[in-house]
Tab-separated table of C-alpha atoms in Angstrom:
chain	number	residue	atom	x	y	z
A	1	MET	CA	74.546	71.779	82.214
A	2	LYS	CA	75.630	72.529	78.684
A	3	GLN	CA	72.112	73.948	78.207
A	4	LEU	CA	72.757	76.516	80.891
A	5	VAL	CA	75.835	77.561	79.049
A	6	GLN	CA	73.902	77.723	75.724
A	7	ARG	CA	71.110	79.843	77.479
A	8	LEU	CA	73.797	82.083	78.821
A	9	SER	CA	75.304	82.459	75.388
A	10	GLN	CA	71.911	83.499	73.904
A	11	ASN	CA	70.347	85.571	76.618
A	12	ARG	CA	73.491	87.024	78.432
A	13	HIS	CA	71.833	86.340	81.714
A	14	LEU	CA	70.834	83.565	83.995
A	15	GLU	CA	68.851	83.485	87.194
A	16	ARG	CA	70.835	83.448	90.585
A	17	SER	CA	69.899	79.773	90.958
A	18	GLU	CA	71.285	78.943	87.705
A	19	TYR	CA	74.546	80.829	88.125
A	20	LEU	CA	74.923	78.909	91.190
A	21	ARG	CA	74.371	75.557	89.494
A	22	LEU	CA	76.749	76.231	86.967
A	23	LEU	CA	79.353	77.272	89.348
A	24	ALA	CA	78.858	74.175	91.506
A	25	GLY	CA	78.486	71.674	88.753
A	26	CYS	CA	81.529	72.586	86.591
A	27	ASP	CA	83.590	69.616	85.883
A	28	HIS	CA	86.626	69.116	83.500
A	29	GLU	CA	84.269	68.474	80.506
A	30	LEU	CA	81.976	71.345	81.087
A	31	LEU	CA	85.032	73.844	81.721
A	32	LYS	CA	86.489	72.708	78.346
A	33	TYR	CA	83.083	73.219	76.721
A	34	ILE	CA	82.393	76.694	78.120
A	35	ASN	CA	86.000	77.810	77.420
A	36	GLU	CA	85.272	76.820	73.749
A	37	CYS	CA	81.911	78.632	73.668
A	38	ALA	CA	83.662	81.934	75.141
A	39	ARG	CA	86.608	81.620	72.773
A	40	VAL	CA	84.072	81.569	69.925
A	41	VAL	CA	82.318	84.671	71.165
A	42	ALA	CA	85.682	86.625	71.667
A	43	MET	CA	86.842	85.811	68.164
A	44	THR	CA	83.556	86.908	66.743
A	45	TYR	CA	84.111	90.406	68.188
A	46	PHE	CA	87.998	90.634	68.289
A	47	GLY	CA	89.342	88.106	66.028
A	48	LYS	CA	92.662	86.702	67.415
A	49	ALA	CA	93.947	90.003	68.523
A	50	VAL	CA	95.303	90.181	72.093
A	51	TYR	CA	95.366	93.861	73.308
A	52	VAL	CA	98.453	95.060	75.221
A	53	ARG	CA	98.403	97.357	78.215
A	54	GLY	CA	101.725	98.611	79.474
A	55	LEU	CA	101.547	98.601	83.270
A	56	ILE	CA	103.285	101.556	85.198
A	57	GLU	CA	102.986	100.984	89.142
A	58	LEU	CA	103.421	104.558	90.236
A	59	THR	CA	103.575	103.971	93.983
A	60	ASN	CA	103.447	101.315	96.581
A	61	TYR	CA	102.376	103.712	99.281
A	62	CYS	CA	98.887	103.183	100.390
A	63	ARG	CA	96.614	104.627	102.976
A	64	ASN	CA	94.542	101.412	103.238
A	65	ASN	CA	94.977	98.265	105.343
A	66	CYS	CA	93.173	95.640	103.075
A	67	TYR	CA	93.796	92.406	104.659
A	68	TYR	CA	94.984	90.561	101.511
A	69	CYS	CA	97.360	93.164	100.118
A	70	GLY	CA	101.098	93.260	100.428
A	71	ILE	CA	101.407	97.105	100.120
A	72	ARG	CA	98.932	97.637	102.955
A	73	LYS	CA	99.851	100.618	105.071
A	74	ALA	CA	100.640	98.531	108.278
A	75	ASN	CA	103.099	96.397	106.353
A	76	SER	CA	106.528	97.713	107.598
A	77	ASN	CA	108.394	95.381	105.686
A	78	VAL	CA	107.643	97.075	102.288
A	79	ALA	CA	110.559	99.096	100.714
A	80	ARG	CA	108.371	102.149	99.592
A	81	TYR	CA	108.903	104.054	96.434
A	82	ARG	CA	107.028	106.738	94.381
A	83	LEU	CA	108.008	107.423	90.845
A	84	GLU	CA	108.840	111.058	89.748
A	85	LYS	CA	107.224	112.281	86.651
A	86	GLU	CA	110.322	111.868	84.477
A	87	GLN	CA	110.511	108.272	85.574
A	88	VAL	CA	106.948	107.664	84.390
A	89	LEU	CA	107.567	109.359	81.095
A	90	GLU	CA	110.720	106.941	80.612
A	91	CYS	CA	108.284	103.949	81.027
A	92	CYS	CA	106.097	105.614	78.508
A	93	ARG	CA	108.923	105.949	76.122
A	94	LEU	CA	109.911	102.326	76.524
A	95	GLY	CA	106.258	101.175	76.091
A	96	ASP	CA	106.004	103.289	72.993
A	97	SER	CA	109.112	101.783	71.579
A	98	LEU	CA	107.290	98.411	71.907
A	99	ARG	CA	104.263	99.697	70.115
A	100	ILE	CA	102.103	99.461	73.306
A	101	ARG	CA	99.136	101.833	72.999
A	102	THR	CA	97.628	101.780	76.295
A	103	PHE	CA	99.434	102.878	79.547
A	104	VAL	CA	97.922	101.849	82.780
A	105	LEU	CA	98.916	104.054	85.648
A	106	GLN	CA	98.360	102.089	88.807
A	107	GLY	CA	99.243	102.517	92.446
A	108	GLY	CA	98.176	102.391	96.075
A	109	GLU	CA	95.911	105.088	97.408
A	110	ASP	CA	98.801	107.602	97.957
A	111	SER	CA	97.946	111.025	99.171
A	112	LEU	CA	100.838	112.581	97.311
A	113	LEU	CA	99.262	111.479	94.000
A	114	ASP	CA	96.779	114.231	94.251
A	115	ASP	CA	94.754	115.729	91.379
A	116	ALA	CA	97.497	118.519	90.680
A	117	PHE	CA	100.261	115.901	90.296
A	118	MET	CA	97.957	113.362	88.296
A	119	GLN	CA	96.750	116.175	86.035
A	120	ASP	CA	100.066	117.230	85.195
A	121	LEU	CA	101.284	113.773	84.511
A	122	ILE	CA	98.286	112.868	82.397
A	123	LYS	CA	98.564	115.944	80.271
A	124	SER	CA	102.313	115.243	79.758
A	125	ILE	CA	101.521	111.676	78.679
A	126	ARG	CA	98.780	113.009	76.396
A	127	ARG	CA	101.013	115.595	74.826
A	128	ASP	CA	103.723	113.219	73.947
A	129	TYR	CA	101.631	110.191	73.228
A	130	HIS	CA	98.491	111.514	71.796
A	131	HIS	CA	97.892	108.117	69.914
A	132	THR	CA	97.759	106.055	73.144
A	133	ALA	CA	94.855	105.447	75.669
A	134	ILE	CA	95.410	106.265	79.360
A	135	THR	CA	94.064	103.966	82.019
A	136	LEU	CA	94.157	104.887	85.668
A	137	SER	CA	93.845	102.313	88.491
A	138	LEU	CA	94.365	104.506	91.766
A	139	GLY	CA	91.391	103.414	93.959
A	140	GLU	CA	88.678	105.246	95.531
A	141	ARG	CA	88.604	109.196	94.950
A	142	SER	CA	85.973	111.779	94.969
A	143	LYS	CA	83.685	112.379	92.015
A	144	ASP	CA	85.157	115.764	91.651
A	145	SER	CA	88.677	114.155	91.413
A	146	TYR	CA	87.614	111.607	88.872
A	147	GLN	CA	86.041	114.503	86.843
A	148	ALA	CA	89.351	116.414	86.939
A	149	LEU	CA	91.378	113.406	85.797
A	150	TYR	CA	89.008	112.701	83.074
A	151	LYS	CA	89.250	116.396	81.922
A	152	ALA	CA	92.963	116.174	81.899
A	153	GLY	CA	92.851	113.296	79.290
A	154	ALA	CA	92.623	109.898	81.040
A	155	ASN	CA	90.188	107.626	79.108
A	156	ARG	CA	89.724	104.435	81.294
A	157	TYR	CA	89.593	103.677	84.960
A	158	LEU	CA	89.927	100.378	86.715
A	159	LEU	CA	88.494	99.790	90.159
A	160	ARG	CA	87.851	96.320	91.130
A	161	HIS	CA	84.979	96.056	93.505
A	162	GLU	CA	86.719	92.865	94.863
A	163	THR	CA	83.550	91.384	96.363
A	164	ALA	CA	79.897	92.534	95.964
A	165	ASN	CA	78.815	90.870	99.241
A	166	PRO	CA	78.785	93.343	101.883
A	167	GLN	CA	79.452	90.732	104.639
A	168	HIS	CA	82.436	89.158	102.785
A	169	TYR	CA	83.855	92.721	101.965
A	170	ALA	CA	83.764	93.438	105.651
A	171	SER	CA	85.852	90.347	106.292
A	172	LEU	CA	88.582	91.419	103.896
A	173	HIS	CA	88.810	95.243	104.808
A	174	PRO	CA	88.964	97.313	107.909
A	175	ALA	CA	86.019	98.968	109.182
A	176	ASN	CA	86.728	102.433	107.714
A	177	MET	CA	86.327	101.049	104.232
A	178	SER	CA	82.819	100.869	102.681
A	179	PRO	CA	81.493	98.449	99.823
A	180	ASP	CA	78.946	101.027	99.098
A	181	ASN	CA	81.471	103.842	98.585
A	182	ARG	CA	83.392	101.515	96.235
A	183	LYS	CA	80.362	100.703	94.139
A	184	GLN	CA	79.310	104.443	94.020
A	185	CYS	CA	82.884	105.244	92.675
A	186	LEU	CA	82.244	102.718	89.759
A	187	ARG	CA	78.826	104.541	89.112
A	188	ASN	CA	80.572	107.950	89.249
A	189	LEU	CA	83.211	106.870	86.792
A	190	LYS	CA	80.705	105.498	84.172
A	191	GLN	CA	78.559	108.743	84.597
A	192	ILE	CA	81.620	110.871	83.955
A	193	GLY	CA	82.331	108.959	80.719
A	194	PHE	CA	85.341	106.857	81.548
A	195	GLN	CA	85.527	103.386	80.078
A	196	THR	CA	85.148	101.718	83.444
A	197	GLY	CA	86.569	98.361	84.795
A	198	ALA	CA	85.321	96.405	87.795
A	199	GLY	CA	86.019	93.065	88.883
A	200	MET	CA	86.859	90.541	91.679
A	201	MET	CA	89.359	88.339	93.373
A	202	VAL	CA	88.632	84.483	93.337
A	203	GLY	CA	89.126	82.341	96.338
A	204	THR	CA	89.683	85.077	98.880
A	205	PRO	CA	89.326	83.731	102.576
A	206	GLY	CA	85.523	83.130	103.356
A	207	GLN	CA	84.437	83.346	99.798
A	208	THR	CA	81.520	81.118	98.787
A	209	LEU	CA	79.890	80.409	95.458
A	210	GLU	CA	77.067	82.560	96.623
A	211	HIS	CA	79.391	85.358	96.971
A	212	LEU	CA	80.616	84.949	93.313
A	213	VAL	CA	76.975	85.018	92.072
A	214	ASP	CA	76.568	88.292	93.962
A	215	ASP	CA	79.423	89.467	91.907
A	216	LEU	CA	78.109	88.373	88.619
A	217	LEU	CA	74.898	89.991	89.451
A	218	PHE	CA	76.412	93.221	90.443
A	219	LEU	CA	78.492	93.314	87.215
A	220	GLU	CA	75.211	92.852	85.411
A	221	GLU	CA	73.922	95.871	87.095
A	222	ILE	CA	76.759	98.180	86.253
A	223	LYS	CA	77.691	96.786	82.861
A	224	PRO	CA	81.454	97.587	82.827
A	225	HIS	CA	83.555	97.983	79.864
A	226	MET	CA	86.580	96.161	81.397
A	227	ILE	CA	86.377	93.256	83.911
A	228	GLY	CA	89.509	92.160	85.899
A	229	LEU	CA	89.503	88.940	87.745
A	230	GLY	CA	92.255	86.771	89.074
A	231	PRO	CA	92.830	84.203	91.834
A	232	PHE	CA	93.750	85.286	95.233
A	233	ILE	CA	97.468	84.634	96.109
A	234	PRO	CA	98.509	85.189	99.816
A	235	GLN	CA	101.270	87.642	100.738
A	236	GLN	CA	103.618	86.712	103.749
A	237	ASP	CA	103.223	90.052	105.613
A	238	THR	CA	99.359	90.098	105.568
A	239	PRO	CA	96.812	88.674	107.978
A	240	PHE	CA	95.995	86.089	105.182
A	241	ALA	CA	99.462	84.852	104.927
A	242	HIS	CA	98.728	81.320	105.590
A	243	GLU	CA	95.460	81.150	103.519
A	244	PRO	CA	95.402	78.961	100.433
A	245	SER	CA	95.408	80.547	96.970
A	246	GLY	CA	92.415	80.631	94.869
A	247	SER	CA	91.294	78.201	92.095
A	248	VAL	CA	92.818	78.508	88.632
A	249	GLU	CA	89.944	76.524	87.196
A	250	ILE	CA	87.235	78.572	88.894
A	251	THR	CA	89.108	81.718	87.589
A	252	LEU	CA	89.067	80.325	84.098
A	253	LEU	CA	85.299	79.406	84.353
A	254	LEU	CA	84.466	82.868	85.501
A	255	ILE	CA	86.474	84.290	82.667
A	256	SER	CA	84.250	82.408	80.249
A	257	ILE	CA	80.992	83.137	81.975
A	258	LEU	CA	81.813	86.909	81.943
A	259	ARG	CA	82.746	86.728	78.170
A	260	LEU	CA	79.313	85.221	77.421
A	261	MET	CA	77.649	87.764	79.595
A	262	PHE	CA	79.587	90.723	78.156
A	263	PRO	CA	80.816	89.770	74.581
A	264	LYS	CA	82.392	93.122	73.915
A	265	ALA	CA	84.139	93.553	77.289
A	266	LEU	CA	87.957	93.868	77.620
A	267	ILE	CA	89.036	90.964	80.105
A	268	PRO	CA	92.641	90.475	80.933
A	269	ALA	CA	94.553	87.182	81.396
A	270	THR	CA	95.991	88.479	84.596
A	271	THR	CA	99.425	88.177	86.110
A	272	ALA	CA	97.996	86.371	89.237
A	273	LEU	CA	96.634	83.745	86.829
A	274	ALA	CA	99.941	83.416	85.252
A	275	THR	CA	101.653	83.177	88.722
A	276	LEU	CA	99.583	80.133	89.727
A	277	ALA	CA	99.678	78.367	86.258
A	278	LYS	CA	102.762	78.247	84.076
A	279	ASP	CA	100.489	78.486	81.204
A	280	GLY	CA	97.924	80.981	82.766
A	281	TYR	CA	98.163	83.582	80.085
A	282	GLU	CA	97.498	81.093	77.319
A	283	ARG	CA	94.638	79.485	79.167
A	284	GLY	CA	93.099	82.778	80.085
A	285	ILE	CA	93.071	83.779	76.347
A	286	LEU	CA	91.668	80.437	75.266
A	287	ALA	CA	89.023	80.876	77.927
A	288	GLY	CA	87.875	84.249	76.428
A	289	ALA	CA	90.080	86.867	77.680
A	290	ASN	CA	91.590	89.371	75.173
A	291	VAL	CA	93.935	91.710	77.139
A	292	ILE	CA	97.409	91.172	78.529
A	293	MET	CA	99.386	93.562	80.904
A	294	PRO	CA	103.194	93.541	80.706
A	295	ASN	CA	105.026	95.665	83.272
A	296	LEU	CA	106.951	98.552	82.114
A	297	LEU	CA	108.659	99.251	85.381
A	298	PRO	CA	112.460	98.919	85.887
A	299	ILE	CA	113.234	95.687	87.937
A	300	GLU	CA	114.237	97.674	90.921
A	301	TYR	CA	110.642	98.935	91.303
A	302	LYS	CA	108.797	95.860	90.023
A	303	THR	CA	110.362	93.874	93.001
A	304	LYS	CA	108.839	96.414	95.550
A	305	TYR	CA	105.362	96.314	94.259
A	306	ILE	CA	104.355	92.957	95.895
A	307	ILE	CA	100.664	92.830	96.521
A	308	TYR	CA	101.045	88.834	96.694
A	309	ASP	CA	104.024	86.503	96.763
A	310	GLY	CA	105.618	84.900	93.811
A	311	LYS	CA	104.516	87.481	91.402
A	312	GLU	CA	105.458	86.346	87.757
A	313	ALA	CA	108.060	88.138	85.672
A	314	ILE	CA	109.327	90.709	88.280
A	315	HIS	CA	112.919	89.700	87.912
A	316	ILE	CA	113.180	90.208	84.103
A	317	THR	CA	113.101	93.488	81.948
A	318	PRO	CA	110.102	94.924	80.378
A	319	GLN	CA	111.653	94.081	76.959
A	320	GLU	CA	112.283	90.585	78.025
A	321	GLN	CA	108.762	90.155	79.316
A	322	TYR	CA	107.066	91.540	76.140
A	323	LYS	CA	109.249	89.186	74.013
A	324	ASP	CA	108.221	86.283	75.946
A	325	LEU	CA	104.659	87.253	76.081
A	326	LYS	CA	104.696	87.544	72.254
A	327	ARG	CA	106.141	84.271	71.891
A	328	ARG	CA	103.480	82.541	74.310
A	329	ILE	CA	100.519	84.226	72.631
A	330	GLU	CA	101.709	83.254	69.156
A	331	SER	CA	102.162	79.816	70.316
A	332	ILE	CA	98.544	79.354	70.557
A	333	ARG	CA	97.881	81.084	67.321
A	334	TYR	CA	96.996	84.677	68.553
A	335	TYR	CA	98.949	87.903	68.198
A	336	LEU	CA	99.702	90.974	70.189
A	337	SER	CA	97.750	93.767	68.650
A	338	ASP	CA	99.445	97.323	68.352
A	339	SER	CA	95.977	99.053	68.510
A	340	ARG	CA	94.602	100.856	71.627
A	341	GLY	CA	91.983	98.252	71.942
A	342	ASP	CA	88.945	100.497	73.066
A	343	TYR	CA	85.720	99.272	74.014
A	344	PRO	CA	83.870	98.564	70.664
């Protein structure tokens, strides 16, 4: 199995059957080995820098009813909110004071976050914080909409494909949502010029190792600049409330595989990983991740953006979270970079 890891390190590609063998045959020893290989690759390109993205969750309104998500439209138990422009800018001021050089504007697919609102918001952030990168994660939109947001000054766009297998996608989403449209959105984003991020959940109900191989092959096809992946965690008000969480170990394995496949990619150690494992941030970085995303929202809003249960750090202030992350990252002899951390 170590030979497969070495081949992946050299060629950045395996055959379908080989990816499947690697996923199926990974034990503790192999996981340790591939984590070490991925860590060497990440250090070759980025040193010991961990790039910081300040997360601002604009809204928990969403038009969709994805079966895994706590802010799905049908969830009547959610205390809905939508930030005003000045509230977003206040989050940016806080992030700037912490020397965070990327702001990630994330939210449900909220019809009131239309192009006019978002263009004005992006231009305001760009005017006041011209030295920062602006990342958007606002779901599926038209190509014209993406173009307008790019023209306004946004640099990056995150749109997890969630699963590349059409049958599995259909088991996680209502019939009005299309895996083909989601994939086309990613192609549109790249064509426009965004630094584009895709990614998947690990351990969603019904997921097989074959499905994960489909994800790896799809990522090979689109060649994203950013790759976000984390373990599935159930939320109590969804159809998947009683399903088991995804595997921390398989998530770490996939982070390392993706680092070897995409040595220059920006890969976060996600909050979901840190929610399931107390040392999730640290283990993610040591598996090849190079990004971390503290939340810049006030506590009153963080506690309402509940896409899964038990979310890490929602009851502490952004300043407290940043301080804790800094301590944790430095404990493994890495450091939080104050650069934008663009795709090289």
